[in-house]
Coordinates of C-alpha atoms in Angstrom, one line a residue:
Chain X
X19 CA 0.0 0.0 0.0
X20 CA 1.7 3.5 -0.9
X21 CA 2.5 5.9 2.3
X22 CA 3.1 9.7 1.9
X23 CA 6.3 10.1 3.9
X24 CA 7.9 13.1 5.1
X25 CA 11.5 13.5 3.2
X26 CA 13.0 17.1 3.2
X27 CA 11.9 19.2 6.3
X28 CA 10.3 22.3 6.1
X29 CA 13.3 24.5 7.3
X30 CA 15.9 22.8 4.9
X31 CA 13.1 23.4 1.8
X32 CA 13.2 27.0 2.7
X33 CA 17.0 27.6 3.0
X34 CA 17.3 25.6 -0.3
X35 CA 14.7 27.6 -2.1
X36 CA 16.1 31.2 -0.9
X37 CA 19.9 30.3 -1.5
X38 CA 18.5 29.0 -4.8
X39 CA 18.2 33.1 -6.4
X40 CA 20.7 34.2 -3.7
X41 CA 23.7 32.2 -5.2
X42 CA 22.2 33.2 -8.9
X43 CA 22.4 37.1 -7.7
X44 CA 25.8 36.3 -6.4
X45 CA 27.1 34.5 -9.4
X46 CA 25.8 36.7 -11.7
X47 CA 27.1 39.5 -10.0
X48 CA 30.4 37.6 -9.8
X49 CA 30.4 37.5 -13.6
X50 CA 29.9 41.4 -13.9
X51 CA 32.9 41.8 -11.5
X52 CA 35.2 39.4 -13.5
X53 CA 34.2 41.2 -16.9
X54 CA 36.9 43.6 -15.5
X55 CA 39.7 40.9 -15.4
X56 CA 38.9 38.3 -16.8
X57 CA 42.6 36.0 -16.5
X58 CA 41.7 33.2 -15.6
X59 CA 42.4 29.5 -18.4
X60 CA 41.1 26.4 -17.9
X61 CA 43.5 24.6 -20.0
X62 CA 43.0 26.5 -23.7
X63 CA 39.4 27.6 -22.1
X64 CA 39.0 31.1 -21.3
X65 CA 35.7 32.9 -20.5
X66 CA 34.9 34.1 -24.3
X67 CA 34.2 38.0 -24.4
X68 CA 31.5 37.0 -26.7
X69 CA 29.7 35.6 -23.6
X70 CA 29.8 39.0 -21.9
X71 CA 28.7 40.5 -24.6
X72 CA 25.4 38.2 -25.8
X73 CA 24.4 38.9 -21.9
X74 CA 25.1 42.4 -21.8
X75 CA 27.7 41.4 -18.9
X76 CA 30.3 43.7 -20.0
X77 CA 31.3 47.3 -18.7
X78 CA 29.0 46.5 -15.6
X79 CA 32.0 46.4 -12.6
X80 CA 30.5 49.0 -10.2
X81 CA 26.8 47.6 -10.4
X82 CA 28.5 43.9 -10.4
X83 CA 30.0 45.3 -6.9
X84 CA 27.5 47.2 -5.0
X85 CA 24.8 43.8 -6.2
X86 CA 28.0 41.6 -4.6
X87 CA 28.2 43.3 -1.4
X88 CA 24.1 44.0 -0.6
X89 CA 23.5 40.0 -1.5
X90 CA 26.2 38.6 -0.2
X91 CA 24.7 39.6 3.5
X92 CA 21.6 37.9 2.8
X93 CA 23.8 34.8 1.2
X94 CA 25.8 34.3 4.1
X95 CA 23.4 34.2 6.7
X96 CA 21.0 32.0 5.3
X97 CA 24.2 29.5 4.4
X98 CA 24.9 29.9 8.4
X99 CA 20.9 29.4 9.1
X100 CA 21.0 26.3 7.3
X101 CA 24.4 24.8 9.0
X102 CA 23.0 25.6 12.3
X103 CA 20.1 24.4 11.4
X104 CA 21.1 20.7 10.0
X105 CA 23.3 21.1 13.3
X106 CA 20.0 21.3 16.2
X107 CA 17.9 19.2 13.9
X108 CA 20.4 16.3 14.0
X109 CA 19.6 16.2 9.9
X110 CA 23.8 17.0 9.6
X111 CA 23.9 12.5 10.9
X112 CA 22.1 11.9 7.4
X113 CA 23.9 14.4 5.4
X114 CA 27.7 14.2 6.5
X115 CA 29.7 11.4 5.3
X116 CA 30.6 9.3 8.5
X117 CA 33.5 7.3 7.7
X118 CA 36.0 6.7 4.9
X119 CA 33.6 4.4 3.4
X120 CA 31.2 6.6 2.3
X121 CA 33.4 7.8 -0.3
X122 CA 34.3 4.2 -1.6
X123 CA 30.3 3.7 -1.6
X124 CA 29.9 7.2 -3.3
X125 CA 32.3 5.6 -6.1
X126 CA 29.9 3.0 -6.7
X127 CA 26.9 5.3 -6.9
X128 CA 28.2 6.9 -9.6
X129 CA 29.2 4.3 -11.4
X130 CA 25.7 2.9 -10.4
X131 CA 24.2 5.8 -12.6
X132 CA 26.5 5.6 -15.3
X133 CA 25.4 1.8 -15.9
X134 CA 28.8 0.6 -15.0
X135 CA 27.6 -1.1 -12.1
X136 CA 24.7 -3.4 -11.8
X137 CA 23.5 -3.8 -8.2
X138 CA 22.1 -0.1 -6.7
X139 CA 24.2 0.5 -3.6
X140 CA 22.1 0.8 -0.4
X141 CA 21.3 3.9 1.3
X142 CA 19.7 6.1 3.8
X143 CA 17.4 9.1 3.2
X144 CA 20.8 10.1 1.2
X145 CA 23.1 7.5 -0.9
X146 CA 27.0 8.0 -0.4
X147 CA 27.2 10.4 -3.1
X148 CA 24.7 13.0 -2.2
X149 CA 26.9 12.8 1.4
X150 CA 29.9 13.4 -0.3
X151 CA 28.5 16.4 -2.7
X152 CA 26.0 18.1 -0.2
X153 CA 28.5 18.3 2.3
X154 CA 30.9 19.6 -0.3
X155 CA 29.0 22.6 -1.4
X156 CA 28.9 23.5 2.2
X157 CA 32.2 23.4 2.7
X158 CA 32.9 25.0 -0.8
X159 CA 29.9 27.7 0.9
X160 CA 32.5 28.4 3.8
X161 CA 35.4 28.6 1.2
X162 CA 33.6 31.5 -0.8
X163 CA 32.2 33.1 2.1
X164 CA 36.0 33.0 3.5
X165 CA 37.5 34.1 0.2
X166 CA 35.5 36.4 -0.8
X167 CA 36.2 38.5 2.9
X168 CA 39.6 38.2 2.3
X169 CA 39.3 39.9 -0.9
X170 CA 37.1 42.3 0.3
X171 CA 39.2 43.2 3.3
X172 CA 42.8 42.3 2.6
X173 CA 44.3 45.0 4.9
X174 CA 41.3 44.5 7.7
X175 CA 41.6 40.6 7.1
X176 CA 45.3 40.0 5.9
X177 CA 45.3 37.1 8.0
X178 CA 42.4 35.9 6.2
X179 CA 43.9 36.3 3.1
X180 CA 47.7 35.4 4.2
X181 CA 45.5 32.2 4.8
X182 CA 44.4 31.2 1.2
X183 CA 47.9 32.2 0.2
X184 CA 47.1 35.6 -0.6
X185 CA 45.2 38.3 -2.4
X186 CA 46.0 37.0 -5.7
X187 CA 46.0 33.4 -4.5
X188 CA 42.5 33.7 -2.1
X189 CA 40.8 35.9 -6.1
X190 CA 41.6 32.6 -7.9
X191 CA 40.4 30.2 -5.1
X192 CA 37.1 32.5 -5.0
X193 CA 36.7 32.3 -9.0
X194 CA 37.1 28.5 -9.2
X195 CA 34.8 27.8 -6.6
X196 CA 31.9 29.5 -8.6
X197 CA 33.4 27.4 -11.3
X198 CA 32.7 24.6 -9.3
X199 CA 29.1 25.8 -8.3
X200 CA 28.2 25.7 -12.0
X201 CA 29.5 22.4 -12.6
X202 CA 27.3 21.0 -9.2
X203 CA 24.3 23.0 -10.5
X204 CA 24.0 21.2 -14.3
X205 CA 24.6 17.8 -12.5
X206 CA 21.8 18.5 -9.6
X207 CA 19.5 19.5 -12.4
X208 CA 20.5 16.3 -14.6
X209 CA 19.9 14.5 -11.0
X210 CA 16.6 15.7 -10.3
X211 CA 15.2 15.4 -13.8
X212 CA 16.0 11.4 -14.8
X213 CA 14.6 11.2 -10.6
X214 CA 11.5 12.2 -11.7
X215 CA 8.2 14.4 -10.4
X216 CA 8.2 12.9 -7.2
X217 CA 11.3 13.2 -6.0
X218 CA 11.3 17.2 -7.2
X219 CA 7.5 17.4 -5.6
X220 CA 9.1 16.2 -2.3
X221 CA 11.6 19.1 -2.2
X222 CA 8.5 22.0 -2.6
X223 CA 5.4 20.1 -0.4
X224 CA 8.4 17.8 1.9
X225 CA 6.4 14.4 1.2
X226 CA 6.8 11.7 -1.3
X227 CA 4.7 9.1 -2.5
X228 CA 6.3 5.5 -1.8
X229 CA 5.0 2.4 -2.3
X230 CA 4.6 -0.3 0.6
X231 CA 6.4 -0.1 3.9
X232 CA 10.2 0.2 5.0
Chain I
X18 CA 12.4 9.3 13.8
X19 CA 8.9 8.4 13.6
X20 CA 7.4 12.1 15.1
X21 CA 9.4 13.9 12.7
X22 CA 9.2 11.5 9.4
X23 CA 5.4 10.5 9.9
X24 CA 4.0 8.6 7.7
X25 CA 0.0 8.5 6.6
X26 CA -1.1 5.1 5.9
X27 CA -4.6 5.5 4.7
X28 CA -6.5 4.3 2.1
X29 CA -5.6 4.9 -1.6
X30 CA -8.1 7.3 -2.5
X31 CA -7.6 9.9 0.7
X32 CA -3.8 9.7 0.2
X33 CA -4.1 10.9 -3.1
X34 CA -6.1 13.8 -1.9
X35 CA -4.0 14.6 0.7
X36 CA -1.1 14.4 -1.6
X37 CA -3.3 17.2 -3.8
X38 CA -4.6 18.8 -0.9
X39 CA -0.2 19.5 -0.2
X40 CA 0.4 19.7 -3.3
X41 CA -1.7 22.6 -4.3
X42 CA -1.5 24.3 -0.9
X43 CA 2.7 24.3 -1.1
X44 CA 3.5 25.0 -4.8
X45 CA 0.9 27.7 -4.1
X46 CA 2.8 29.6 -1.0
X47 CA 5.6 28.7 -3.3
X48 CA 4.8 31.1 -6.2
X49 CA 3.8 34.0 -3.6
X50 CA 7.0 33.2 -2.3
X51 CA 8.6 33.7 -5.5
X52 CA 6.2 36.7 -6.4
X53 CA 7.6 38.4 -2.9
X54 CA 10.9 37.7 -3.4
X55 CA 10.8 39.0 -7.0
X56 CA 9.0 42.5 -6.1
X57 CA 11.5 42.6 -3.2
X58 CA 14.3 42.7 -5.8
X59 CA 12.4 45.6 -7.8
X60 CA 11.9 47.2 -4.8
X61 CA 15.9 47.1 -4.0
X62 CA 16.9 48.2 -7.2
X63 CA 14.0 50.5 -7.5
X64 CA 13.7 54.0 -6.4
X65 CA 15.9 57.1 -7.2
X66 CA 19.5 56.8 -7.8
X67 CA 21.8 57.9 -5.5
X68 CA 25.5 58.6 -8.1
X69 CA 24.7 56.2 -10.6
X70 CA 23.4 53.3 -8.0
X71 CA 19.9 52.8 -6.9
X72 CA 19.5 54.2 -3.3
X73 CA 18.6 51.1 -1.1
X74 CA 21.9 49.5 -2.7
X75 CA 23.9 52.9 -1.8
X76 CA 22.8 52.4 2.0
X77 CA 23.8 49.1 2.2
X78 CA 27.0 49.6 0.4
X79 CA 27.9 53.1 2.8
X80 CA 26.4 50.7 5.7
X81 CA 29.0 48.3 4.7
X82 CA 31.6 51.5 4.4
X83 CA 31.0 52.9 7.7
X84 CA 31.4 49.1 9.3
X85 CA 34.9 48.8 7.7
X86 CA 35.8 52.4 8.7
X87 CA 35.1 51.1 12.4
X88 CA 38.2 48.6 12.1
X89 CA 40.6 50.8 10.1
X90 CA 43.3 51.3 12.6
X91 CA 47.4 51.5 13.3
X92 CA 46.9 47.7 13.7
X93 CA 45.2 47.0 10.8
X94 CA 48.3 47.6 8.4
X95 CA 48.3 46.5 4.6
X96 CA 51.1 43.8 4.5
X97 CA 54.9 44.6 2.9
X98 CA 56.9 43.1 0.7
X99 CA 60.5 43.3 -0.4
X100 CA 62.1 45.0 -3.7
X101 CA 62.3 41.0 -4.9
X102 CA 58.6 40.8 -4.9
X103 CA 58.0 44.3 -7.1
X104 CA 55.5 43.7 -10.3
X105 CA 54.7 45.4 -12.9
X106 CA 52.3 48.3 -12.1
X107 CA 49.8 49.4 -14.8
X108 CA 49.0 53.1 -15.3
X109 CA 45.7 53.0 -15.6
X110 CA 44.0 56.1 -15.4
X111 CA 45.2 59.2 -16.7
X112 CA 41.8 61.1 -16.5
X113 CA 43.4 64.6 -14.9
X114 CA 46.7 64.1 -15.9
X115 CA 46.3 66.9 -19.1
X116 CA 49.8 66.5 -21.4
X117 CA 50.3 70.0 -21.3
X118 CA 51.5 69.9 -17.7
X119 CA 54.2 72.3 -16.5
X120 CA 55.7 70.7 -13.6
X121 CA 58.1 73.4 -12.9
X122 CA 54.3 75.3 -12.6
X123 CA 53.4 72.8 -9.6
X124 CA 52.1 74.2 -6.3
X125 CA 50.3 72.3 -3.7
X126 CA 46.9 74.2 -2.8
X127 CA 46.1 73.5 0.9
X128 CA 42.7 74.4 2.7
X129 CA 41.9 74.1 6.1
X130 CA 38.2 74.7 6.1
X131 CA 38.6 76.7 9.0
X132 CA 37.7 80.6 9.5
X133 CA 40.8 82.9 9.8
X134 CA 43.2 80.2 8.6
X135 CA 44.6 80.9 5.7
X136 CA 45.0 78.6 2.6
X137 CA 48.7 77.4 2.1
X138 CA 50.5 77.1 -1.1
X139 CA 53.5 74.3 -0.7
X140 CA 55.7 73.5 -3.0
X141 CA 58.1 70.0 -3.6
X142 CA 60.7 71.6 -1.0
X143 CA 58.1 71.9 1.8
X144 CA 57.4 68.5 1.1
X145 CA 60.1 67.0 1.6
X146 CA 61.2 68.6 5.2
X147 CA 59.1 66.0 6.4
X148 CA 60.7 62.6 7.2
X149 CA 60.8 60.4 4.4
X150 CA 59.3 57.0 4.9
X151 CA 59.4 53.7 2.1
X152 CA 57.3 51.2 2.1
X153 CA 56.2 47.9 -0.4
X154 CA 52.7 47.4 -0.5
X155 CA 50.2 45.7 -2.8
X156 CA 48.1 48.6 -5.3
X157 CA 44.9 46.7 -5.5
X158 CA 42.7 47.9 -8.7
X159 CA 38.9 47.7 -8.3
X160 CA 39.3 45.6 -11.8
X161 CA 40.7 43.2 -10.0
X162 CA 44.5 43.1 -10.4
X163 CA 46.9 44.0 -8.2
X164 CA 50.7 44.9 -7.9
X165 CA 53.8 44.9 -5.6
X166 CA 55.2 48.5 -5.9
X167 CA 57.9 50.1 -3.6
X168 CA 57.0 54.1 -2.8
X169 CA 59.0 56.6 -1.5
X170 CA 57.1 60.1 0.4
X171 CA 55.7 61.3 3.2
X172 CA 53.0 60.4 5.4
X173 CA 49.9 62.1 5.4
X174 CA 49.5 62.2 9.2
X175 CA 53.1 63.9 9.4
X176 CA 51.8 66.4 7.1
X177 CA 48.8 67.3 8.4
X178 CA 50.5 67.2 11.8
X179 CA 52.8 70.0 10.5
X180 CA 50.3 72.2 8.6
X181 CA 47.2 71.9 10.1
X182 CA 46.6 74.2 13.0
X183 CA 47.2 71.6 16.0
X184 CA 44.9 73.1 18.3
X185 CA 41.7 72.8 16.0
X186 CA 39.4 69.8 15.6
X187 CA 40.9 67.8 12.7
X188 CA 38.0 67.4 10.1
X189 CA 36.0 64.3 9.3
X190 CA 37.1 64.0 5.4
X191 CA 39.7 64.7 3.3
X192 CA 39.2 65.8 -0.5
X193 CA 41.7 65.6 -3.4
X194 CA 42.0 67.1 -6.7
X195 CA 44.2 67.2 -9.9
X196 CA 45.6 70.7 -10.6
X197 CA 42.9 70.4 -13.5
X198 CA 40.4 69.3 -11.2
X199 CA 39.0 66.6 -13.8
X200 CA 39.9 63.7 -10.9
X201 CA 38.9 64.1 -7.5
X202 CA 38.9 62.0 -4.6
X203 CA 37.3 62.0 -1.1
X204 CA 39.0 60.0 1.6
X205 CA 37.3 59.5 5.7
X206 CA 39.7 61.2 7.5
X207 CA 41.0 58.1 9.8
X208 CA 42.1 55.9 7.0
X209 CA 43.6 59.7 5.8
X210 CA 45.7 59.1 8.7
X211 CA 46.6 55.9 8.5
X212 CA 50.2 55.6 9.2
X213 CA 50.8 53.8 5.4
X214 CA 48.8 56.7 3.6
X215 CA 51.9 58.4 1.6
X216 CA 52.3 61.2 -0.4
X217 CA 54.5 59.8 -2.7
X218 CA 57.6 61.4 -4.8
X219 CA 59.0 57.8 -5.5
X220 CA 57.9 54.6 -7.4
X221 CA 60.0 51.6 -7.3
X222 CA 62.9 53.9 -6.3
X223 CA 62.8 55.8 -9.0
X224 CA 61.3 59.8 -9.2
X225 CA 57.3 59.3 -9.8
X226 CA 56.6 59.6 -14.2
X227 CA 54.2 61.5 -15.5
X228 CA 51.3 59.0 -16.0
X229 CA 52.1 57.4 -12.8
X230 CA 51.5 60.9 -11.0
X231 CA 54.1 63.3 -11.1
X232 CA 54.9 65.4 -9.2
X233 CA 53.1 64.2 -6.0
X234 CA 50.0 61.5 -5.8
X235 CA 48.6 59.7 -2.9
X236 CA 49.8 56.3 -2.2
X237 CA 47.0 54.7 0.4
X238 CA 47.1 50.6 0.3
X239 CA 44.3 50.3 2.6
X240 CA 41.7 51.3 -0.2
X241 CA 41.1 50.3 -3.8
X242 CA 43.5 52.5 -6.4
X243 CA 40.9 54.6 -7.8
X244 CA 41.3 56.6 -4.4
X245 CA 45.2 56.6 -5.7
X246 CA 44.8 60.0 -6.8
X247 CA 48.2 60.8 -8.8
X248 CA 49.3 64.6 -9.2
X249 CA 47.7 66.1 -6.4
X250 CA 47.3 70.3 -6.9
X251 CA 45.0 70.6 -4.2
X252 CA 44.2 68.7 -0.7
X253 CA 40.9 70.6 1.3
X254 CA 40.2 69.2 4.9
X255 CA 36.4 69.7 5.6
X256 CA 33.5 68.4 7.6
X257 CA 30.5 67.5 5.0
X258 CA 31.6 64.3 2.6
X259 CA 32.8 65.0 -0.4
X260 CA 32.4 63.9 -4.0
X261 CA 34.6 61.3 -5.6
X262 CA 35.4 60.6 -9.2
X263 CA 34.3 57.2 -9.4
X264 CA 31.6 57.3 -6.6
X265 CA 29.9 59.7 -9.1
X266 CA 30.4 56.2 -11.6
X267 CA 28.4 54.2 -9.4
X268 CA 31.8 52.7 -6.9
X269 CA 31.3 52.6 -3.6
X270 CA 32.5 56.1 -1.6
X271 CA 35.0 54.0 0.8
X272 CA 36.5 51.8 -1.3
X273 CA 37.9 50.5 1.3
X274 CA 40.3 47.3 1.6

């Protein structure tokens, strides 16, 4: 017989839904501030000006800046809302990875969804994988929230930024973990489409449909 | 885990109007949450503009300004480097630096902004009777880029020690301006004082160039280098804020570091 049961709580839907435009503003904004110096290869790949351009990105640093620096208030404290919150909720036992083997186990999950592997790995309310990545962004989180102070404040924070290795050093570590953002936000969307209606539905109303008992 | 993960068992054709009932009532609050959040964005970035920013934004960003200003202080010092760490330093601005320039024509134009002081008209010699002090610091450009650059000058707290009248209330700004007066640059008087704000003769020991500010431009590592103001014809010390080149552009007044 199928149950509706209760899978994302109503807190962690709201921080994921707000951070959702937040860390669009902020990346966007990002983009308007890099226009300015834009250095940065990955291998042959460099941001094309093109890009800029079609978006109307380009010649946009000081309304890049002051969009930066009023969002990233609201960005930081609902990041800090939601790691306190997984924190007193005890939700933080079902997202953190808890020993080494998670990461072996998050191996097979991908290789699980790539059809490399035949037998599904077992899980909790998260598989291995999701461990491994939703902790990551959170620690990536800390990372740009870090960085991007000790770029903002190199004289005020120049331990901050004597940390990451530096102004120039704590820029690049800042840049590639937006990078990196972009890279987790196609594969979450891949994710969440081949996992179907329900699965998204669960994430807006908190309850999924599933069929017979645990 | 069973009071917070319930579960309703029921039969088939109430759970799928629960699920409906949920369904309906959450996607619903979730487009007014969206609508709310989206006319709280127009709201932000609505209204007058305040020098090329809209308003709400400009309060946030001098709200920001005036928290920084708070920790600016002789402990908070812009780190240093050694000559084996100088790079190369773009000159990236030459808006008030007209070609025409006579340098043997330079006088510095101070003004108190106090009644019965008069204004003082310095020249390099007066300068320099103050001690020298060097220093390497990093020039960080609101682009983005930065540079290691050794500077050789004075410091603007001897300075004003020496010419403004000691007994009087030192002002709450400082304002700069080419001889021109095409750049201009207001700086908060404590980060004014800050023992590595230079006026600087010097770059990469060698006498300041013309596009990197000859005769004499402000060196001040603790803010971005559009407050770098190069050839300086006239510092004003006054109570009301002033105007800044870029700040009129839409950048934030501090620009602090």
């Amino acid at each position: 017989m199928p149950t509706l049961k209760l899978k994302h709580l109503l807190a962690i839907r709201w921080f994921h839904w707000i951070n959702f435009p937040l860390l669009a503003l902020m990346i966007w904004s990002g983009f308007l501030i890099y226009w300015a110096f834009p250095t940065y290869f990955l291998g042959p790949v460099r941001f094309p000006n093109s890009i800029f351009q079609a978006f109307h990105m380009d010649h946009r640093l000081a309304d890049g800046m002051a969009m930066h620096f009023v969002f990233m208030w609201l960005f930081t404290i609902n990041g800090i809302l939601y790691v306190a919150y997984t924190i007193f909720s005890g939700e933080w036992r079902l997202l953190v990875p808890r020993s080494l083997s998670t990461f072996r186990d998050a191996w097979h999950v991908a290789l699980y969804d790539f059809h490399l592997r035949k037998e599904k790995p077992l899980q909790d309310k998260y598989n291995a994988a999701q461990q491994v990545t939703y902790t990551a962004i959170i620690v990536m989180g800390i990372g740009s929230v870090l960085t991007g102070f000790a770029i903002y404040k190199p004289a005020q924070l120049y331990w901050l930024a004597a940390l990451f290795g530096g102004y120039p050093m704590a820029r690049l570590v800042h840049f590639s973990l937006t990078v990196g953002y972009c890279a987790f936000f196609v594969v979450h969307i891949v994710q969440v489409m081949l996992s179907g209606w329900n699965n998204f539905r669960s994430m807006v109303i908190g309850y999924e449909l599933v069929q017979g008992h645990d | 885990m069973t009071n917070r993960h319930p579960e309703f068992t029921v039969s088939e054709q109430k759970l799928k109007w629960e699920l409906r009932r949920r369904s309906r009532r959450d996607f619903l609050i979730g487009g007014a949450a969206a609508v709310a959040a989206f006319s709280g964005y127009e709201w932000l970035m609505g209204g007058k503009e305040d020098n090329s920013l809209p308003v709400r934004e400009r309060k946030v960003l001098n709200g920001n300004g005036n928290l920084g200003v708070k920790y600016v202080s002789d402990s908070h010092l812009m780190p240093t480097y050694s000559k084996a760490d100088y790079s190369y330093l773009k000159a990236n601005g030459d808006i008030g630096l007209d070609p025409a320039f006579k340098p043997g024509t330079w006088q510095l134009k101070v003004q108190m902004g106090l009644n019965g002081i008069p204004d003082l008209s310095l020249k390099m010699d007066d300068i320099k009777t103050l001690p020298p002090v060097t220093m390497i610091t990093r020039f960080c450009c609101v682009e983005g880029w930065s540079a290691v650059a050794g500077w050789k000058g004075v410091r603007f707290s001897d300075f004003t020690k020496k010419y403004f009248p000691p007994a009087r209330q030192l002002p709450r700004y400082v304002y700069m301006t080419t001889p021109d007066e095409d750049y201009y640059v207001g700086l908060d008087t404590p980060s004014a004082m800050h023992p590595q704000t230079l006026l600087a003769y010097e770059l990469n020991d060698k006498p300041l160039t013309p596009e990197h500010g000859a005769p004499l431009r402000l060196v001040i590592p603790t803010k971005y280098g559009i407050k770098n103001i190069k050839r300086i014809g006239s510092i004003q010390y006054t109570d009301d804020r002033p105007t800044d080149y870029w700040y009129e552009q839409g950048y934030d007044w501090f620009a602090g570091l």
